[in-house]
Amino acid sequence: MLAKALSVRTSTEPAADAPPAPPVESQRCGLIAIVGKPNVGKSTLLNALVGQKISITSRKAQTTRHRITGMRTVDTTQFVFVDTPGFQTRHGNALNRSLNKTVVGAVNDVDLIIFVVEAGQFNLADAKVLSLLPEKTPAILLANKFDLIHRRAEIAPWLRSMQERHNFAEFVPMSANNAKDVERLFGICEKYLPMQPWMYGAEELTDRSDRFMAAEIIREKLFRLTGDELPYTSTVIIDKYEEEGNLRKVAATIVVERDGHKGMIIGEKGEKLKRIGTEARHELETLTGAKVFLEIWVKVRSGWADDEARVKTFGYE
């Protein structure tokens, strides 16, 4: 079941059907931070690298709000990827300060950095993230959406300007939606990782719990079904997550800052909220391989995103 693959094993014993791990002395393992401005494709890249959806995506900026770790073990090497929120420069509230702190912490605690930027593009938001990269940590310049560049010769001046901005170890033109490009990235990253024992079991894909994934999936459906009208500060809290055999009972609260936002989510005769719940429930059932009973409420908490205590209470670092 996917749920078993996603959840962190609590036992030190390998799974019964897992292939034997290579000798510890031949194992390679390291942390790789994926950083970039909002909506540049970081979560899509992480999901492609891991081979399963563990980080939610939407067109709304700052869909990713947590440091999400995804693992992929290939032969003797274990890649531990860290997806980070897009660094926010437009708003200075408590929520954004928390998210930016997560980004800064990630880039200073890894073996390799993948700096994701749209091929041929570079703006102030990209520059702010680039300024956070420590010189001591090797960084790969990943030019995403390279398939959309029609005249490849025009990319050379852009690449020279990027190398002048930072001493990148390598330049990787690719598309996160191209399987061959993604597989090629493993070979590029491998040589920057130290020889050391794996941090996780070979079959593990993320360190996040099913409870966490439930909140993220609901939030993704919320953002996708409400579009740009709903402020990014809306969030989801899991009030209950119970497992009873092949049944999962989940109770969640969508928190918004204004009454008008609440009405937007509920929709006429509750149809919008019903659709959010239905789509989230279907994906949770696929994730867990179990039947899911999901209840969702919507509550107004005015100013929560600028209240540091409440931001922490809602699970932000």
GROMACS .gro file of C-alpha atoms in nm:
model
  317
    1MET     CA    1   0.000   0.000   0.000
    2LEU     CA    2   0.118   0.357  -0.063
    3ALA     CA    3   0.055   0.444   0.302
    4LYS     CA    4   0.321   0.198   0.414
    5ALA     CA    5   0.567   0.342   0.166
    6LEU     CA    6   0.504   0.698   0.281
    7SER     CA    7   0.506   0.648   0.654
    8VAL     CA    8   0.833   0.635   0.846
    9ARG     CA    9   0.902   0.288   0.983
   10THR     CA   10   0.935   0.280   1.361
   11SER     CA   11   1.122  -0.050   1.359
   12THR     CA   12   1.490  -0.077   1.279
   13GLU     CA   13   1.420  -0.401   1.090
   14PRO     CA   14   1.389  -0.376   0.710
   15ALA     CA   15   1.059  -0.453   0.542
   16ALA     CA   16   1.010  -0.824   0.467
   17ASP     CA   17   0.998  -0.769   0.091
   18ALA     CA   18   1.280  -0.512   0.080
   19PRO     CA   19   1.602  -0.603  -0.105
   20PRO     CA   20   1.910  -0.632   0.114
   21ALA     CA   21   2.087  -0.301   0.176
   22PRO     CA   22   2.442  -0.267   0.043
   23PRO     CA   23   2.729  -0.276   0.295
   24VAL     CA   24   2.738   0.036   0.511
   25GLU     CA   25   3.088   0.122   0.393
   26SER     CA   26   2.965   0.151   0.033
   27GLN     CA   27   2.659   0.363   0.111
   28ARG     CA   28   2.634   0.726   0.008
   29CYS     CA   29   2.377   0.966   0.156
   30GLY     CA   30   2.315   1.340   0.182
   31LEU     CA   31   2.069   1.623   0.219
   32ILE     CA   32   1.970   1.824  -0.088
   33ALA     CA   33   1.770   2.147  -0.049
   34ILE     CA   34   1.539   2.250  -0.332
   35VAL     CA   35   1.502   2.629  -0.320
   36GLY     CA   36   1.358   2.904  -0.535
   37LYS     CA   37   1.096   3.175  -0.550
   38PRO     CA   38   0.724   3.088  -0.517
   39ASN     CA   39   0.564   2.896  -0.803
   40VAL     CA   40   0.884   2.807  -0.986
   41GLY     CA   41   0.820   2.430  -0.977
   42LYS     CA   42   0.998   2.310  -0.661
   43SER     CA   43   0.720   2.081  -0.538
   44THR     CA   44   0.663   1.936  -0.884
   45LEU     CA   45   1.034   1.858  -0.900
   46LEU     CA   46   1.035   1.695  -0.554
   47ASN     CA   47   0.739   1.473  -0.643
   48ALA     CA   48   0.909   1.368  -0.965
   49LEU     CA   49   1.234   1.287  -0.786
   50VAL     CA   50   1.065   1.083  -0.514
   51GLY     CA   51   0.832   0.910  -0.759
   52GLN     CA   52   0.517   0.982  -0.558
   53LYS     CA   53   0.319   1.291  -0.468
   54ILE     CA   54   0.433   1.403  -0.124
   55SER     CA   55   0.429   1.781  -0.173
   56ILE     CA   56   0.108   1.955  -0.280
   57THR     CA   57   0.092   2.187  -0.577
   58SER     CA   58  -0.132   2.466  -0.702
   59ARG     CA   59  -0.104   2.792  -0.895
   60LYS     CA   60  -0.126   2.990  -0.571
   61ALA     CA   61   0.205   3.125  -0.441
   62GLN     CA   62   0.331   2.968  -0.118
   63THR     CA   63   0.133   2.649  -0.151
   64THR     CA   64   0.429   2.477   0.018
   65ARG     CA   65   0.455   2.600   0.377
   66HIS     CA   66   0.666   2.339   0.550
   67ARG     CA   67   1.005   2.180   0.516
   68ILE     CA   68   0.902   1.855   0.347
   69THR     CA   69   1.158   1.577   0.319
   70GLY     CA   70   1.136   1.322   0.041
   71MET     CA   71   1.370   1.027   0.002
   72ARG     CA   72   1.477   0.820  -0.298
   73THR     CA   73   1.728   0.536  -0.276
   74VAL     CA   74   1.902   0.440  -0.600
   75ASP     CA   75   2.151   0.151  -0.584
   76THR     CA   76   2.399   0.245  -0.309
   77THR     CA   77   2.298   0.612  -0.281
   78GLN     CA   78   2.018   0.764  -0.077
   79PHE     CA   79   1.904   1.110  -0.184
   80VAL     CA   80   1.726   1.307   0.090
   81PHE     CA   81   1.552   1.601  -0.078
   82VAL     CA   82   1.420   1.895   0.123
   83ASP     CA   83   1.141   2.096  -0.040
   84THR     CA   84   1.112   2.447   0.102
   85PRO     CA   85   0.852   2.726   0.088
   86GLY     CA   86   0.905   2.992  -0.175
   87PHE     CA   87   1.089   3.282  -0.014
   88GLN     CA   88   0.835   3.560   0.040
   89THR     CA   89   0.932   3.925  -0.003
   90ARG     CA   90   0.592   4.089  -0.051
   91HIS     CA   91   0.440   4.046   0.296
   92GLY     CA   92   0.610   4.064   0.635
   93ASN     CA   93   0.353   3.899   0.861
   94ALA     CA   94   0.428   3.631   1.120
   95LEU     CA   95   0.339   3.347   0.884
   96ASN     CA   96   0.581   3.465   0.617
   97ARG     CA   97   0.856   3.526   0.870
   98SER     CA   98   0.811   3.165   0.981
   99LEU     CA   99   0.823   3.034   0.624
  100ASN     CA  100   1.131   3.238   0.538
  101LYS     CA  101   1.303   3.112   0.851
  102THR     CA  102   1.241   2.757   0.724
  103VAL     CA  103   1.412   2.840   0.395
  104VAL     CA  104   1.716   2.999   0.562
  105GLY     CA  105   1.749   2.702   0.798
  106ALA     CA  106   1.735   2.452   0.512
  107VAL     CA  107   2.009   2.605   0.295
  108ASN     CA  108   2.253   2.615   0.586
  109ASP     CA  109   2.208   2.251   0.683
  110VAL     CA  110   2.254   2.049   0.363
  111ASP     CA  111   2.522   1.892   0.145
  112LEU     CA  112   2.391   2.029  -0.185
  113ILE     CA  113   2.150   2.301  -0.301
  114ILE     CA  114   1.934   2.290  -0.613
  115PHE     CA  115   1.846   2.648  -0.703
  116VAL     CA  116   1.538   2.632  -0.926
  117VAL     CA  117   1.478   2.918  -1.166
  118GLU     CA  118   1.273   2.942  -1.484
  119ALA     CA  119   1.506   2.907  -1.783
  120GLY     CA  120   1.601   3.245  -1.925
  121GLN     CA  121   1.436   3.438  -1.642
  122PHE     CA  122   1.571   3.615  -1.334
  123ASN     CA  123   1.397   3.879  -1.124
  124LEU     CA  124   1.416   4.035  -0.778
  125ALA     CA  125   1.239   3.739  -0.617
  126ASP     CA  126   1.499   3.501  -0.765
  127ALA     CA  127   1.778   3.735  -0.653
  128LYS     CA  128   1.654   3.734  -0.294
  129VAL     CA  129   1.666   3.355  -0.276
  130LEU     CA  130   2.006   3.346  -0.446
  131SER     CA  131   2.144   3.586  -0.185
  132LEU     CA  132   2.066   3.326   0.084
  133LEU     CA  133   2.289   3.056  -0.063
  134PRO     CA  134   2.607   3.000   0.140
  135GLU     CA  135   2.930   2.999  -0.060
  136LYS     CA  136   3.058   2.688   0.118
  137THR     CA  137   2.774   2.463  -0.006
  138PRO     CA  138   2.783   2.346  -0.369
  139ALA     CA  139   2.480   2.468  -0.564
  140ILE     CA  140   2.332   2.346  -0.892
  141LEU     CA  141   2.155   2.597  -1.115
  142LEU     CA  142   1.848   2.413  -1.239
  143ALA     CA  143   1.689   2.591  -1.534
  144ASN     CA  144   1.335   2.455  -1.520
  145LYS     CA  145   1.088   2.465  -1.811
  146PHE     CA  146   1.381   2.453  -2.054
  147ASP     CA  147   1.152   2.278  -2.302
  148LEU     CA  148   0.965   2.607  -2.345
  149ILE     CA  149   1.276   2.785  -2.476
  150HIS     CA  150   1.243   2.787  -2.855
  151ARG     CA  151   1.577   2.950  -2.947
  152ARG     CA  152   1.840   2.773  -2.738
  153ALA     CA  153   2.120   3.004  -2.854
  154GLU     CA  154   1.961   3.288  -2.660
  155ILE     CA  155   2.019   3.105  -2.331
  156ALA     CA  156   2.400   3.143  -2.342
  157PRO     CA  157   2.409   3.515  -2.240
  158TRP     CA  158   2.161   3.440  -1.960
  159LEU     CA  159   2.374   3.152  -1.836
  160ARG     CA  160   2.688   3.371  -1.832
  161SER     CA  161   2.504   3.633  -1.627
  162MET     CA  162   2.390   3.365  -1.379
  163GLN     CA  163   2.745   3.236  -1.335
  164GLU     CA  164   2.853   3.592  -1.258
  165ARG     CA  165   2.591   3.611  -0.983
  166HIS     CA  166   2.699   3.291  -0.807
  167ASN     CA  167   2.969   3.028  -0.845
  168PHE     CA  168   2.738   2.741  -0.941
  169ALA     CA  169   2.890   2.395  -0.943
  170GLU     CA  170   2.681   2.290  -1.244
  171PHE     CA  171   2.412   2.410  -1.483
  172VAL     CA  172   2.123   2.171  -1.549
  173PRO     CA  173   1.868   2.264  -1.818
  174MET     CA  174   1.559   2.045  -1.778
  175SER     CA  175   1.187   2.007  -1.731
  176ALA     CA  176   1.053   1.865  -1.404
  177ASN     CA  177   0.782   1.695  -1.611
  178ASN     CA  178   1.033   1.503  -1.823
  179ALA     CA  179   1.116   1.161  -1.672
  180LYS     CA  180   1.452   1.134  -1.852
  181ASP     CA  181   1.558   1.476  -1.723
  182VAL     CA  182   1.465   1.377  -1.368
  183GLU     CA  183   1.661   1.050  -1.386
  184ARG     CA  184   1.965   1.238  -1.522
  185LEU     CA  185   1.955   1.468  -1.218
  186PHE     CA  186   2.027   1.177  -0.982
  187GLY     CA  187   2.362   1.112  -1.147
  188ILE     CA  188   2.449   1.481  -1.132
  189CYS     CA  189   2.366   1.513  -0.761
  190GLU     CA  190   2.524   1.186  -0.649
  191LYS     CA  191   2.886   1.296  -0.662
  192TYR     CA  192   2.822   1.582  -0.418
  193LEU     CA  193   2.689   1.354  -0.144
  194PRO     CA  194   2.922   1.212   0.124
  195MET     CA  195   3.001   0.847   0.180
  196GLN     CA  196   2.800   0.769   0.491
  197PRO     CA  197   2.522   0.532   0.607
  198TRP     CA  198   2.169   0.589   0.483
  199MET     CA  199   1.944   0.796   0.710
  200TYR     CA  200   1.625   0.606   0.622
  201GLY     CA  201   1.511   0.265   0.505
  202ALA     CA  202   1.543   0.202   0.131
  203GLU     CA  203   1.164   0.187   0.087
  204GLU     CA  204   1.078   0.511   0.268
  205LEU     CA  205   0.959   0.811   0.069
  206THR     CA  206   0.894   1.084   0.327
  207ASP     CA  207   0.927   1.158   0.697
  208ARG     CA  208   0.582   1.318   0.712
  209SER     CA  209   0.290   1.138   0.876
  210ASP     CA  210  -0.045   1.050   0.718
  211ARG     CA  211  -0.203   1.307   0.951
  212PHE     CA  212   0.020   1.580   0.806
  213MET     CA  213  -0.052   1.462   0.452
  214ALA     CA  214  -0.427   1.481   0.522
  215ALA     CA  215  -0.400   1.851   0.610
  216GLU     CA  216  -0.188   1.920   0.303
  217ILE     CA  217  -0.425   1.740   0.066
  218ILE     CA  218  -0.727   1.930   0.199
  219ARG     CA  219  -0.536   2.259   0.164
  220GLU     CA  220  -0.442   2.175  -0.193
  221LYS     CA  221  -0.806   2.109  -0.287
  222LEU     CA  222  -0.904   2.431  -0.110
  223PHE     CA  223  -0.659   2.639  -0.313
  224ARG     CA  224  -0.731   2.466  -0.643
  225LEU     CA  225  -1.108   2.494  -0.616
  226THR     CA  226  -1.124   2.854  -0.490
  227GLY     CA  227  -0.869   2.998  -0.733
  228ASP     CA  228  -0.704   3.334  -0.680
  229GLU     CA  229  -0.999   3.481  -0.488
  230LEU     CA  230  -0.907   3.314  -0.161
  231PRO     CA  231  -0.612   3.473   0.028
  232TYR     CA  232  -0.307   3.250   0.073
  233THR     CA  233  -0.335   3.288   0.453
  234SER     CA  234  -0.612   3.026   0.472
  235THR     CA  235  -0.488   2.709   0.643
  236VAL     CA  236  -0.605   2.364   0.752
  237ILE     CA  237  -0.589   2.209   1.098
  238ILE     CA  238  -0.646   1.838   1.161
  239ASP     CA  239  -0.858   1.804   1.476
  240LYS     CA  240  -0.880   1.424   1.467
  241TYR     CA  241  -0.708   1.144   1.278
  242GLU     CA  242  -0.811   0.797   1.393
  243GLU     CA  243  -0.734   0.457   1.244
  244GLU     CA  244  -0.984   0.175   1.296
  245GLY     CA  245  -0.882  -0.124   1.086
  246ASN     CA  246  -0.943  -0.030   0.724
  247LEU     CA  247  -1.119   0.294   0.820
  248ARG     CA  248  -0.971   0.640   0.875
  249LYS     CA  249  -1.179   0.899   1.060
  250VAL     CA  250  -1.056   1.251   0.988
  251ALA     CA  251  -1.193   1.579   1.125
  252ALA     CA  252  -1.044   1.900   0.986
  253THR     CA  253  -1.095   2.275   1.021
  254ILE     CA  254  -1.026   2.527   0.747
  255VAL     CA  255  -0.917   2.853   0.912
  256VAL     CA  256  -0.974   3.185   0.736
  257GLU     CA  257  -0.934   3.548   0.841
  258ARG     CA  258  -1.269   3.694   0.732
  259ASP     CA  259  -1.637   3.600   0.720
  260GLY     CA  260  -1.639   3.669   0.347
  261HIS     CA  261  -1.369   3.406   0.297
  262LYS     CA  262  -1.579   3.154   0.489
  263GLY     CA  263  -1.874   3.207   0.257
  264MET     CA  264  -1.645   3.174  -0.044
  265ILE     CA  265  -1.529   2.832   0.073
  266ILE     CA  266  -1.870   2.700   0.168
  267GLY     CA  267  -2.030   2.819  -0.155
  268GLU     CA  268  -2.396   2.822  -0.250
  269LYS     CA  269  -2.584   2.559  -0.048
  270GLY     CA  270  -2.250   2.422   0.070
  271GLU     CA  271  -2.158   2.291  -0.275
  272LYS     CA  272  -1.800   2.426  -0.282
  273LEU     CA  273  -1.710   2.281   0.059
  274LYS     CA  274  -1.871   1.951  -0.039
  275ARG     CA  275  -1.655   1.932  -0.351
  276ILE     CA  276  -1.340   2.015  -0.153
  277GLY     CA  277  -1.423   1.735   0.089
  278THR     CA  278  -1.506   1.484  -0.183
  279GLU     CA  279  -1.185   1.540  -0.379
  280ALA     CA  280  -0.974   1.536  -0.062
  281ARG     CA  281  -1.141   1.215   0.059
  282HIS     CA  282  -1.079   1.037  -0.271
  283GLU     CA  283  -0.709   1.127  -0.266
  284LEU     CA  284  -0.676   1.028   0.100
  285GLU     CA  285  -0.827   0.689   0.021
  286THR     CA  286  -0.569   0.641  -0.253
  287LEU     CA  287  -0.293   0.750  -0.017
  288THR     CA  288  -0.390   0.523   0.271
  289GLY     CA  289  -0.547   0.232   0.087
  290ALA     CA  290  -0.836   0.258   0.335
  291LYS     CA  291  -1.189   0.391   0.354
  292VAL     CA  292  -1.193   0.753   0.474
  293PHE     CA  293  -1.469   0.932   0.667
  294LEU     CA  294  -1.391   1.303   0.641
  295GLU     CA  295  -1.558   1.596   0.815
  296ILE     CA  296  -1.457   1.957   0.742
  297TRP     CA  297  -1.558   2.277   0.921
  298VAL     CA  298  -1.471   2.636   0.836
  299LYS     CA  299  -1.384   2.885   1.112
  300VAL     CA  300  -1.285   3.251   1.116
  301ARG     CA  301  -0.975   3.353   1.313
  302SER     CA  302  -0.915   3.717   1.233
  303GLY     CA  303  -0.549   3.817   1.204
  304TRP     CA  304  -0.410   3.471   1.275
  305ALA     CA  305  -0.137   3.500   1.009
  306ASP     CA  306   0.020   3.794   1.193
  307ASP     CA  307  -0.007   3.639   1.540
  308GLU     CA  308   0.320   3.456   1.613
  309ALA     CA  309   0.172   3.248   1.895
  310ARG     CA  310  -0.118   3.130   1.681
  311VAL     CA  311   0.110   3.065   1.382
  312LYS     CA  312   0.308   2.826   1.603
  313THR     CA  313  -0.011   2.671   1.742
  314PHE     CA  314  -0.120   2.595   1.388
  315GLY     CA  315   0.196   2.392   1.330
  316TYR     CA  316   0.432   2.634   1.156
  317GLU     CA  317   0.794   2.629   1.266
   0.00000   0.00000   0.00000
